[in-house]
């Protein structure tokens, strides 16, 4: 069964304290791995797409990496405005267009 | 470029009623997916539409149905509402490429009492 697991469930950071979020997956065929940011009560905001092991993407204080079994979202020197829930999703090859399967998310709180 | 929009923002319905939620795709996107997100959970895939036809469905009963129109806007219909249907309903649009990212609307918060 295809599974996407995110850890930790919640993370509390001091401003400037770097950390990493994990997204591990066991899927039969991966068409892409996606990271989203979601603020409370709002729709997810697209951050990155990763397609193959070894690929890295960066945006401001965020950097996403991908291996054959997991992806990491590194947050460098976070600020309070980085507080959000971070979701990862995989797109599968098992159907013609590939449905998205999401993890449960990691809730990040950054305090001043 | 116009992003994904959804209406209404909030909705309160009674158990057993029917509801219709609406979504307008991002400009140029002809694939629409709908998700249900319970509090504290990740979005769960309901179904996807491409060229006005459903081409993928998650583990949701037939009382969840949808439509896509020629202008790529979409509707999600839920019949015989149950209390467990209370959730944030998200619409996402994308290009049809299998590896394309999806862009989400702000969601509709449905409360069933």
PDB file of C-alpha atoms in Angstrom:
ATOM      1  CA  UNK A   1       0.000   0.000   0.000  1.00  0.00           C
ATOM      2  CA  UNK A   2       1.305   3.445  -0.913  1.00  0.00           C
ATOM      3  CA  UNK A   3       2.166   5.492   2.178  1.00  0.00           C
ATOM      4  CA  UNK A   4       3.485   8.969   2.923  1.00  0.00           C
ATOM      5  CA  UNK A   5       4.660   9.671   6.479  1.00  0.00           C
ATOM      6  CA  UNK A   6       5.797  13.027   7.821  1.00  0.00           C
ATOM      7  CA  UNK A   7       7.799  13.625  10.976  1.00  0.00           C
ATOM      8  CA  UNK A   8       7.781  15.164  13.419  1.00  0.00           C
ATOM      9  CA  UNK A   9       4.071  15.936  13.776  1.00  0.00           C
ATOM     10  CA  UNK A  10       4.901  19.282  15.391  1.00  0.00           C
ATOM     11  CA  UNK A  11       8.038  21.373  15.774  1.00  0.00           C
ATOM     12  CA  UNK A  12       8.617  24.423  17.929  1.00  0.00           C
ATOM     13  CA  UNK A  13      11.662  26.520  17.014  1.00  0.00           C
ATOM     14  CA  UNK A  14      13.274  29.677  18.286  1.00  0.00           C
ATOM     15  CA  UNK A  15      13.823  32.332  15.650  1.00  0.00           C
ATOM     16  CA  UNK A  16      17.139  31.544  13.940  1.00  0.00           C
ATOM     17  CA  UNK A  17      17.161  27.886  15.049  1.00  0.00           C
ATOM     18  CA  UNK A  18      17.565  25.772  11.900  1.00  0.00           C
ATOM     19  CA  UNK A  19      15.882  22.377  11.597  1.00  0.00           C
ATOM     20  CA  UNK A  20      14.680  19.745   9.127  1.00  0.00           C
ATOM     21  CA  UNK A  21      11.339  18.126   8.396  1.00  0.00           C
ATOM     22  CA  UNK A  22      11.121  14.588   7.046  1.00  0.00           C
ATOM     23  CA  UNK A  23       8.790  13.027   4.485  1.00  0.00           C
ATOM     24  CA  UNK A  24       9.259   9.308   3.934  1.00  0.00           C
ATOM     25  CA  UNK A  25       7.359   7.407   1.298  1.00  0.00           C
ATOM     26  CA  UNK A  26       6.740   3.855   0.202  1.00  0.00           C
ATOM     27  CA  UNK A  27       5.083   3.952  -3.184  1.00  0.00           C
ATOM     28  CA  UNK A  28       5.005   1.703  -6.199  1.00  0.00           C
ATOM     29  CA  UNK A  29       5.927   4.413  -8.656  1.00  0.00           C
ATOM     30  CA  UNK A  30       6.865   8.041  -8.057  1.00  0.00           C
ATOM     31  CA  UNK A  31       6.078  10.704 -10.623  1.00  0.00           C
ATOM     32  CA  UNK A  32       7.079  13.590  -8.369  1.00  0.00           C
ATOM     33  CA  UNK A  33       7.310  14.747  -4.755  1.00  0.00           C
ATOM     34  CA  UNK A  34       5.785  18.083  -3.812  1.00  0.00           C
ATOM     35  CA  UNK A  35       6.097  20.354  -0.793  1.00  0.00           C
ATOM     36  CA  UNK A  36       3.366  22.759   0.240  1.00  0.00           C
ATOM     37  CA  UNK A  37       2.928  25.300   3.004  1.00  0.00           C
ATOM     38  CA  UNK A  38      -0.509  25.702   4.601  1.00  0.00           C
ATOM     39  CA  UNK A  39      -1.621  28.493   6.905  1.00  0.00           C
ATOM     40  CA  UNK A  40      -4.592  27.819   9.233  1.00  0.00           C
ATOM     41  CA  UNK A  41      -7.931  27.714   7.410  1.00  0.00           C
ATOM     42  CA  UNK A  42      -6.353  28.333   4.003  1.00  0.00           C
ATOM     43  CA  UNK A  43      -5.461  26.254   0.970  1.00  0.00           C
ATOM     44  CA  UNK A  44      -1.968  24.796   0.573  1.00  0.00           C
ATOM     45  CA  UNK A  45       0.583  27.020  -1.160  1.00  0.00           C
ATOM     46  CA  UNK A  46       2.952  25.322  -3.598  1.00  0.00           C
ATOM     47  CA  UNK A  47       6.645  25.424  -2.665  1.00  0.00           C
ATOM     48  CA  UNK A  48       8.711  22.824  -4.575  1.00  0.00           C
ATOM     49  CA  UNK A  49       8.607  19.858  -6.926  1.00  0.00           C
ATOM     50  CA  UNK A  50      11.322  17.190  -6.872  1.00  0.00           C
ATOM     51  CA  UNK A  51      11.455  14.458  -9.492  1.00  0.00           C
ATOM     52  CA  UNK A  52      14.567  12.365  -8.970  1.00  0.00           C
ATOM     53  CA  UNK A  53      16.911  11.266  -6.196  1.00  0.00           C
ATOM     54  CA  UNK A  54      19.680  13.780  -5.588  1.00  0.00           C
ATOM     55  CA  UNK A  55      17.622  16.740  -6.721  1.00  0.00           C
ATOM     56  CA  UNK A  56      17.574  19.886  -4.547  1.00  0.00           C
ATOM     57  CA  UNK A  57      15.457  23.046  -4.691  1.00  0.00           C
ATOM     58  CA  UNK A  58      15.811  26.275  -2.680  1.00  0.00           C
ATOM     59  CA  UNK A  59      13.582  29.222  -1.933  1.00  0.00           C
ATOM     60  CA  UNK A  60      14.592  31.865   0.593  1.00  0.00           C
ATOM     61  CA  UNK A  61      15.136  30.005   3.916  1.00  0.00           C
ATOM     62  CA  UNK A  62      13.769  26.697   2.619  1.00  0.00           C
ATOM     63  CA  UNK A  63      15.661  23.896   0.887  1.00  0.00           C
ATOM     64  CA  UNK A  64      14.121  20.612  -0.231  1.00  0.00           C
ATOM     65  CA  UNK A  65      16.086  17.449  -1.010  1.00  0.00           C
ATOM     66  CA  UNK A  66      15.073  14.023  -2.300  1.00  0.00           C
ATOM     67  CA  UNK A  67      16.410  10.483  -1.923  1.00  0.00           C
ATOM     68  CA  UNK A  68      14.888   7.221  -3.123  1.00  0.00           C
ATOM     69  CA  UNK A  69      12.956   6.786   0.122  1.00  0.00           C
ATOM     70  CA  UNK A  70      12.503  10.231   1.657  1.00  0.00           C
ATOM     71  CA  UNK A  71      12.598  13.967   1.282  1.00  0.00           C
ATOM     72  CA  UNK A  72      13.772  16.626   3.681  1.00  0.00           C
ATOM     73  CA  UNK A  73      12.674  20.217   4.012  1.00  0.00           C
ATOM     74  CA  UNK A  74      15.420  22.212   5.666  1.00  0.00           C
ATOM     75  CA  UNK A  75      14.501  25.508   7.300  1.00  0.00           C
ATOM     76  CA  UNK A  76      17.543  27.727   7.794  1.00  0.00           C
ATOM     77  CA  UNK A  77      17.437  30.560  10.355  1.00  0.00           C
ATOM     78  CA  UNK A  78      13.616  30.559  10.495  1.00  0.00           C
ATOM     79  CA  UNK A  79      11.544  33.648  11.201  1.00  0.00           C
ATOM     80  CA  UNK A  80       8.104  33.811  12.881  1.00  0.00           C
ATOM     81  CA  UNK A  81       6.488  34.206   9.440  1.00  0.00           C
ATOM     82  CA  UNK A  82       7.709  30.682   8.592  1.00  0.00           C
ATOM     83  CA  UNK A  83       5.172  29.328  11.095  1.00  0.00           C
ATOM     84  CA  UNK A  84       2.774  27.079   9.175  1.00  0.00           C
ATOM     85  CA  UNK A  85       1.953  23.451   8.487  1.00  0.00           C
ATOM     86  CA  UNK A  86       4.239  21.943   5.856  1.00  0.00           C
ATOM     87  CA  UNK A  87       2.738  19.186   3.727  1.00  0.00           C
ATOM     88  CA  UNK A  88       4.460  16.799   1.397  1.00  0.00           C
ATOM     89  CA  UNK A  89       2.666  14.908  -1.354  1.00  0.00           C
ATOM     90  CA  UNK A  90       3.670  12.269  -3.866  1.00  0.00           C
ATOM     91  CA  UNK A  91       2.250  11.864  -7.320  1.00  0.00           C
ATOM     92  CA  UNK A  92       1.983   8.240  -8.327  1.00  0.00           C
ATOM     93  CA  UNK A  93       2.446   6.543 -11.664  1.00  0.00           C
ATOM     94  CA  UNK A  94      -0.209   3.906 -10.939  1.00  0.00           C
ATOM     95  CA  UNK A  95      -2.933   5.690 -12.859  1.00  0.00           C
ATOM     96  CA  UNK A  96      -2.914   7.661 -16.072  1.00  0.00           C
ATOM     97  CA  UNK A  97      -2.428  11.126 -14.597  1.00  0.00           C
ATOM     98  CA  UNK A  98      -1.143  10.258 -11.139  1.00  0.00           C
ATOM     99  CA  UNK A  99      -3.209  11.162  -8.099  1.00  0.00           C
ATOM    100  CA  UNK A 100      -1.636  13.141  -5.274  1.00  0.00           C
ATOM    101  CA  UNK A 101      -1.216  11.395  -1.920  1.00  0.00           C
ATOM    102  CA  UNK A 102      -0.502  13.713   1.008  1.00  0.00           C
ATOM    103  CA  UNK A 103       1.167  13.180   4.350  1.00  0.00           C
ATOM    104  CA  UNK A 104      -0.483  14.475   7.525  1.00  0.00           C
ATOM    105  CA  UNK A 105       1.874  17.453   7.716  1.00  0.00           C
ATOM    106  CA  UNK A 106       4.335  18.941  10.189  1.00  0.00           C
ATOM    107  CA  UNK A 107       3.097  21.941  12.162  1.00  0.00           C
ATOM    108  CA  UNK A 108       5.950  24.409  12.646  1.00  0.00           C
ATOM    109  CA  UNK A 109       5.832  27.235  15.179  1.00  0.00           C
ATOM    110  CA  UNK A 110       8.686  29.757  15.218  1.00  0.00           C
ATOM    111  CA  UNK A 111       8.854  32.011  18.272  1.00  0.00           C
ATOM    112  CA  UNK A 112      10.707  35.354  18.413  1.00  0.00           C
TER     113      UNK A 112
ATOM    114  CA  UNK B   1      -3.031  35.460 -14.078  1.00  0.00           C
ATOM    115  CA  UNK B   2      -6.059  34.479 -11.977  1.00  0.00           C
ATOM    116  CA  UNK B   3      -5.561  31.878  -9.268  1.00  0.00           C
ATOM    117  CA  UNK B   4      -7.935  29.148  -8.161  1.00  0.00           C
ATOM    118  CA  UNK B   5     -11.112  30.468  -6.572  1.00  0.00           C
ATOM    119  CA  UNK B   6     -13.755  28.622  -4.575  1.00  0.00           C
ATOM    120  CA  UNK B   7     -17.222  29.452  -3.338  1.00  0.00           C
ATOM    121  CA  UNK B   8     -18.729  29.690  -0.876  1.00  0.00           C
ATOM    122  CA  UNK B   9     -16.125  30.312   1.831  1.00  0.00           C
ATOM    123  CA  UNK B  10     -18.181  28.769   4.614  1.00  0.00           C
ATOM    124  CA  UNK B  11     -21.311  26.664   4.641  1.00  0.00           C
ATOM    125  CA  UNK B  12     -23.474  25.127   7.356  1.00  0.00           C
ATOM    126  CA  UNK B  13     -25.779  22.260   6.434  1.00  0.00           C
ATOM    127  CA  UNK B  14     -27.963  19.772   8.271  1.00  0.00           C
ATOM    128  CA  UNK B  15     -27.406  16.018   8.162  1.00  0.00           C
ATOM    129  CA  UNK B  16     -29.222  14.475   5.199  1.00  0.00           C
ATOM    130  CA  UNK B  17     -29.100  17.625   3.067  1.00  0.00           C
ATOM    131  CA  UNK B  18     -27.254  18.064  -0.206  1.00  0.00           C
ATOM    132  CA  UNK B  19     -24.513  20.605  -0.964  1.00  0.00           C
ATOM    133  CA  UNK B  20     -22.787  21.984  -4.065  1.00  0.00           C
ATOM    134  CA  UNK B  21     -19.342  23.556  -3.900  1.00  0.00           C
ATOM    135  CA  UNK B  22     -17.820  25.487  -6.801  1.00  0.00           C
ATOM    136  CA  UNK B  23     -14.323  26.028  -8.136  1.00  0.00           C
ATOM    137  CA  UNK B  24     -12.769  28.098 -10.899  1.00  0.00           C
ATOM    138  CA  UNK B  25      -9.447  26.833 -12.213  1.00  0.00           C
ATOM    139  CA  UNK B  26      -6.287  28.825 -12.615  1.00  0.00           C
ATOM    140  CA  UNK B  27      -6.015  30.297 -16.088  1.00  0.00           C
ATOM    141  CA  UNK B  28      -4.774  27.703 -18.606  1.00  0.00           C
ATOM    142  CA  UNK B  29      -5.320  24.703 -16.330  1.00  0.00           C
ATOM    143  CA  UNK B  30      -7.677  22.026 -17.636  1.00  0.00           C
ATOM    144  CA  UNK B  31      -7.336  19.442 -14.855  1.00  0.00           C
ATOM    145  CA  UNK B  32      -9.191  19.855 -11.559  1.00  0.00           C
ATOM    146  CA  UNK B  33      -8.946  17.758  -8.419  1.00  0.00           C
ATOM    147  CA  UNK B  34     -11.014  17.884  -5.246  1.00  0.00           C
ATOM    148  CA  UNK B  35      -9.781  17.058  -1.757  1.00  0.00           C
ATOM    149  CA  UNK B  36     -11.311  16.714   1.688  1.00  0.00           C
ATOM    150  CA  UNK B  37      -9.201  17.868   4.625  1.00  0.00           C
ATOM    151  CA  UNK B  38     -10.268  17.062   8.166  1.00  0.00           C
ATOM    152  CA  UNK B  39      -8.811  19.083  11.022  1.00  0.00           C
ATOM    153  CA  UNK B  40      -5.200  18.109  11.694  1.00  0.00           C
ATOM    154  CA  UNK B  41      -4.994  15.815   8.668  1.00  0.00           C
ATOM    155  CA  UNK B  42      -3.543  16.055   5.200  1.00  0.00           C
ATOM    156  CA  UNK B  43      -5.859  16.508   2.213  1.00  0.00           C
ATOM    157  CA  UNK B  44      -7.558  13.295   1.032  1.00  0.00           C
ATOM    158  CA  UNK B  45      -8.057  12.877  -2.722  1.00  0.00           C
ATOM    159  CA  UNK B  46     -11.731  12.678  -3.744  1.00  0.00           C
ATOM    160  CA  UNK B  47     -11.569  12.740  -7.551  1.00  0.00           C
ATOM    161  CA  UNK B  48     -10.008  14.407 -10.565  1.00  0.00           C
ATOM    162  CA  UNK B  49     -11.546  15.754 -13.771  1.00  0.00           C
ATOM    163  CA  UNK B  50      -9.896  16.251 -17.138  1.00  0.00           C
ATOM    164  CA  UNK B  51     -11.770  17.444 -20.230  1.00  0.00           C
ATOM    165  CA  UNK B  52     -15.091  17.181 -18.386  1.00  0.00           C
ATOM    166  CA  UNK B  53     -14.606  13.515 -17.465  1.00  0.00           C
ATOM    167  CA  UNK B  54     -13.676  11.933 -14.154  1.00  0.00           C
ATOM    168  CA  UNK B  55     -10.333  10.177 -14.653  1.00  0.00           C
ATOM    169  CA  UNK B  56      -9.386   9.276 -11.097  1.00  0.00           C
ATOM    170  CA  UNK B  57     -11.197   8.677  -7.810  1.00  0.00           C
ATOM    171  CA  UNK B  58     -10.167   8.132  -4.205  1.00  0.00           C
ATOM    172  CA  UNK B  59     -11.940   6.080  -1.527  1.00  0.00           C
ATOM    173  CA  UNK B  60     -15.113   8.143  -1.356  1.00  0.00           C
ATOM    174  CA  UNK B  61     -18.687   6.822  -1.753  1.00  0.00           C
ATOM    175  CA  UNK B  62     -20.833   7.605  -4.819  1.00  0.00           C
ATOM    176  CA  UNK B  63     -22.741  10.297  -2.928  1.00  0.00           C
ATOM    177  CA  UNK B  64     -19.667  12.439  -3.675  1.00  0.00           C
ATOM    178  CA  UNK B  65     -19.969  13.438  -7.311  1.00  0.00           C
ATOM    179  CA  UNK B  66     -18.628  16.137  -9.543  1.00  0.00           C
ATOM    180  CA  UNK B  67     -18.803  18.019 -12.793  1.00  0.00           C
ATOM    181  CA  UNK B  68     -16.331  19.903 -14.928  1.00  0.00           C
ATOM    182  CA  UNK B  69     -17.564  22.479 -17.411  1.00  0.00           C
ATOM    183  CA  UNK B  70     -16.144  23.511 -20.817  1.00  0.00           C
ATOM    184  CA  UNK B  71     -14.488  26.553 -19.204  1.00  0.00           C
ATOM    185  CA  UNK B  72     -12.734  24.099 -16.794  1.00  0.00           C
ATOM    186  CA  UNK B  73     -14.658  25.301 -13.752  1.00  0.00           C
ATOM    187  CA  UNK B  74     -15.913  22.506 -11.544  1.00  0.00           C
ATOM    188  CA  UNK B  75     -18.502  21.511  -8.958  1.00  0.00           C
ATOM    189  CA  UNK B  76     -18.404  19.045  -6.088  1.00  0.00           C
ATOM    190  CA  UNK B  77     -21.783  17.683  -5.025  1.00  0.00           C
ATOM    191  CA  UNK B  78     -22.346  15.765  -1.823  1.00  0.00           C
ATOM    192  CA  UNK B  79     -25.703  14.071  -1.180  1.00  0.00           C
ATOM    193  CA  UNK B  80     -27.136  12.768   2.087  1.00  0.00           C
ATOM    194  CA  UNK B  81     -24.678  14.719   4.213  1.00  0.00           C
ATOM    195  CA  UNK B  82     -23.246  13.017   7.282  1.00  0.00           C
ATOM    196  CA  UNK B  83     -21.639  14.604  10.335  1.00  0.00           C
ATOM    197  CA  UNK B  84     -18.245  13.189   9.255  1.00  0.00           C
ATOM    198  CA  UNK B  85     -18.458  15.213   6.042  1.00  0.00           C
ATOM    199  CA  UNK B  86     -17.590  18.315   8.076  1.00  0.00           C
ATOM    200  CA  UNK B  87     -14.206  19.395   6.700  1.00  0.00           C
ATOM    201  CA  UNK B  88     -12.318  21.866   4.530  1.00  0.00           C
ATOM    202  CA  UNK B  89     -12.940  21.061   0.867  1.00  0.00           C
ATOM    203  CA  UNK B  90     -10.118  22.031  -1.434  1.00  0.00           C
ATOM    204  CA  UNK B  91     -10.040  22.375  -5.175  1.00  0.00           C
ATOM    205  CA  UNK B  92      -6.752  22.232  -7.061  1.00  0.00           C
ATOM    206  CA  UNK B  93      -5.999  22.833 -10.710  1.00  0.00           C
ATOM    207  CA  UNK B  94      -3.050  21.799 -12.823  1.00  0.00           C
ATOM    208  CA  UNK B  95      -1.827  21.199 -16.327  1.00  0.00           C
ATOM    209  CA  UNK B  96      -2.490  17.626 -17.518  1.00  0.00           C
ATOM    210  CA  UNK B  97       1.166  16.580 -17.435  1.00  0.00           C
ATOM    211  CA  UNK B  98       1.577  13.693 -14.995  1.00  0.00           C
ATOM    212  CA  UNK B  99       4.313  15.435 -13.055  1.00  0.00           C
ATOM    213  CA  UNK B 100       2.737  18.860 -12.894  1.00  0.00           C
ATOM    214  CA  UNK B 101       2.214  20.570  -9.558  1.00  0.00           C
ATOM    215  CA  UNK B 102      -1.284  21.429  -8.385  1.00  0.00           C
ATOM    216  CA  UNK B 103      -2.367  24.887  -7.279  1.00  0.00           C
ATOM    217  CA  UNK B 104      -4.980  25.076  -4.566  1.00  0.00           C
ATOM    218  CA  UNK B 105      -7.866  27.393  -3.896  1.00  0.00           C
ATOM    219  CA  UNK B 106      -8.631  28.808  -0.445  1.00  0.00           C
ATOM    220  CA  UNK B 107     -11.127  26.057   0.340  1.00  0.00           C
ATOM    221  CA  UNK B 108     -14.730  25.836   1.485  1.00  0.00           C
ATOM    222  CA  UNK B 109     -15.323  25.094   5.167  1.00  0.00           C
ATOM    223  CA  UNK B 110     -18.371  22.791   5.414  1.00  0.00           C
ATOM    224  CA  UNK B 111     -20.009  22.184   8.774  1.00  0.00           C
ATOM    225  CA  UNK B 112     -22.707  19.506   9.026  1.00  0.00           C
ATOM    226  CA  UNK B 113     -24.916  19.656  12.121  1.00  0.00           C
TER     227      UNK B 113
END
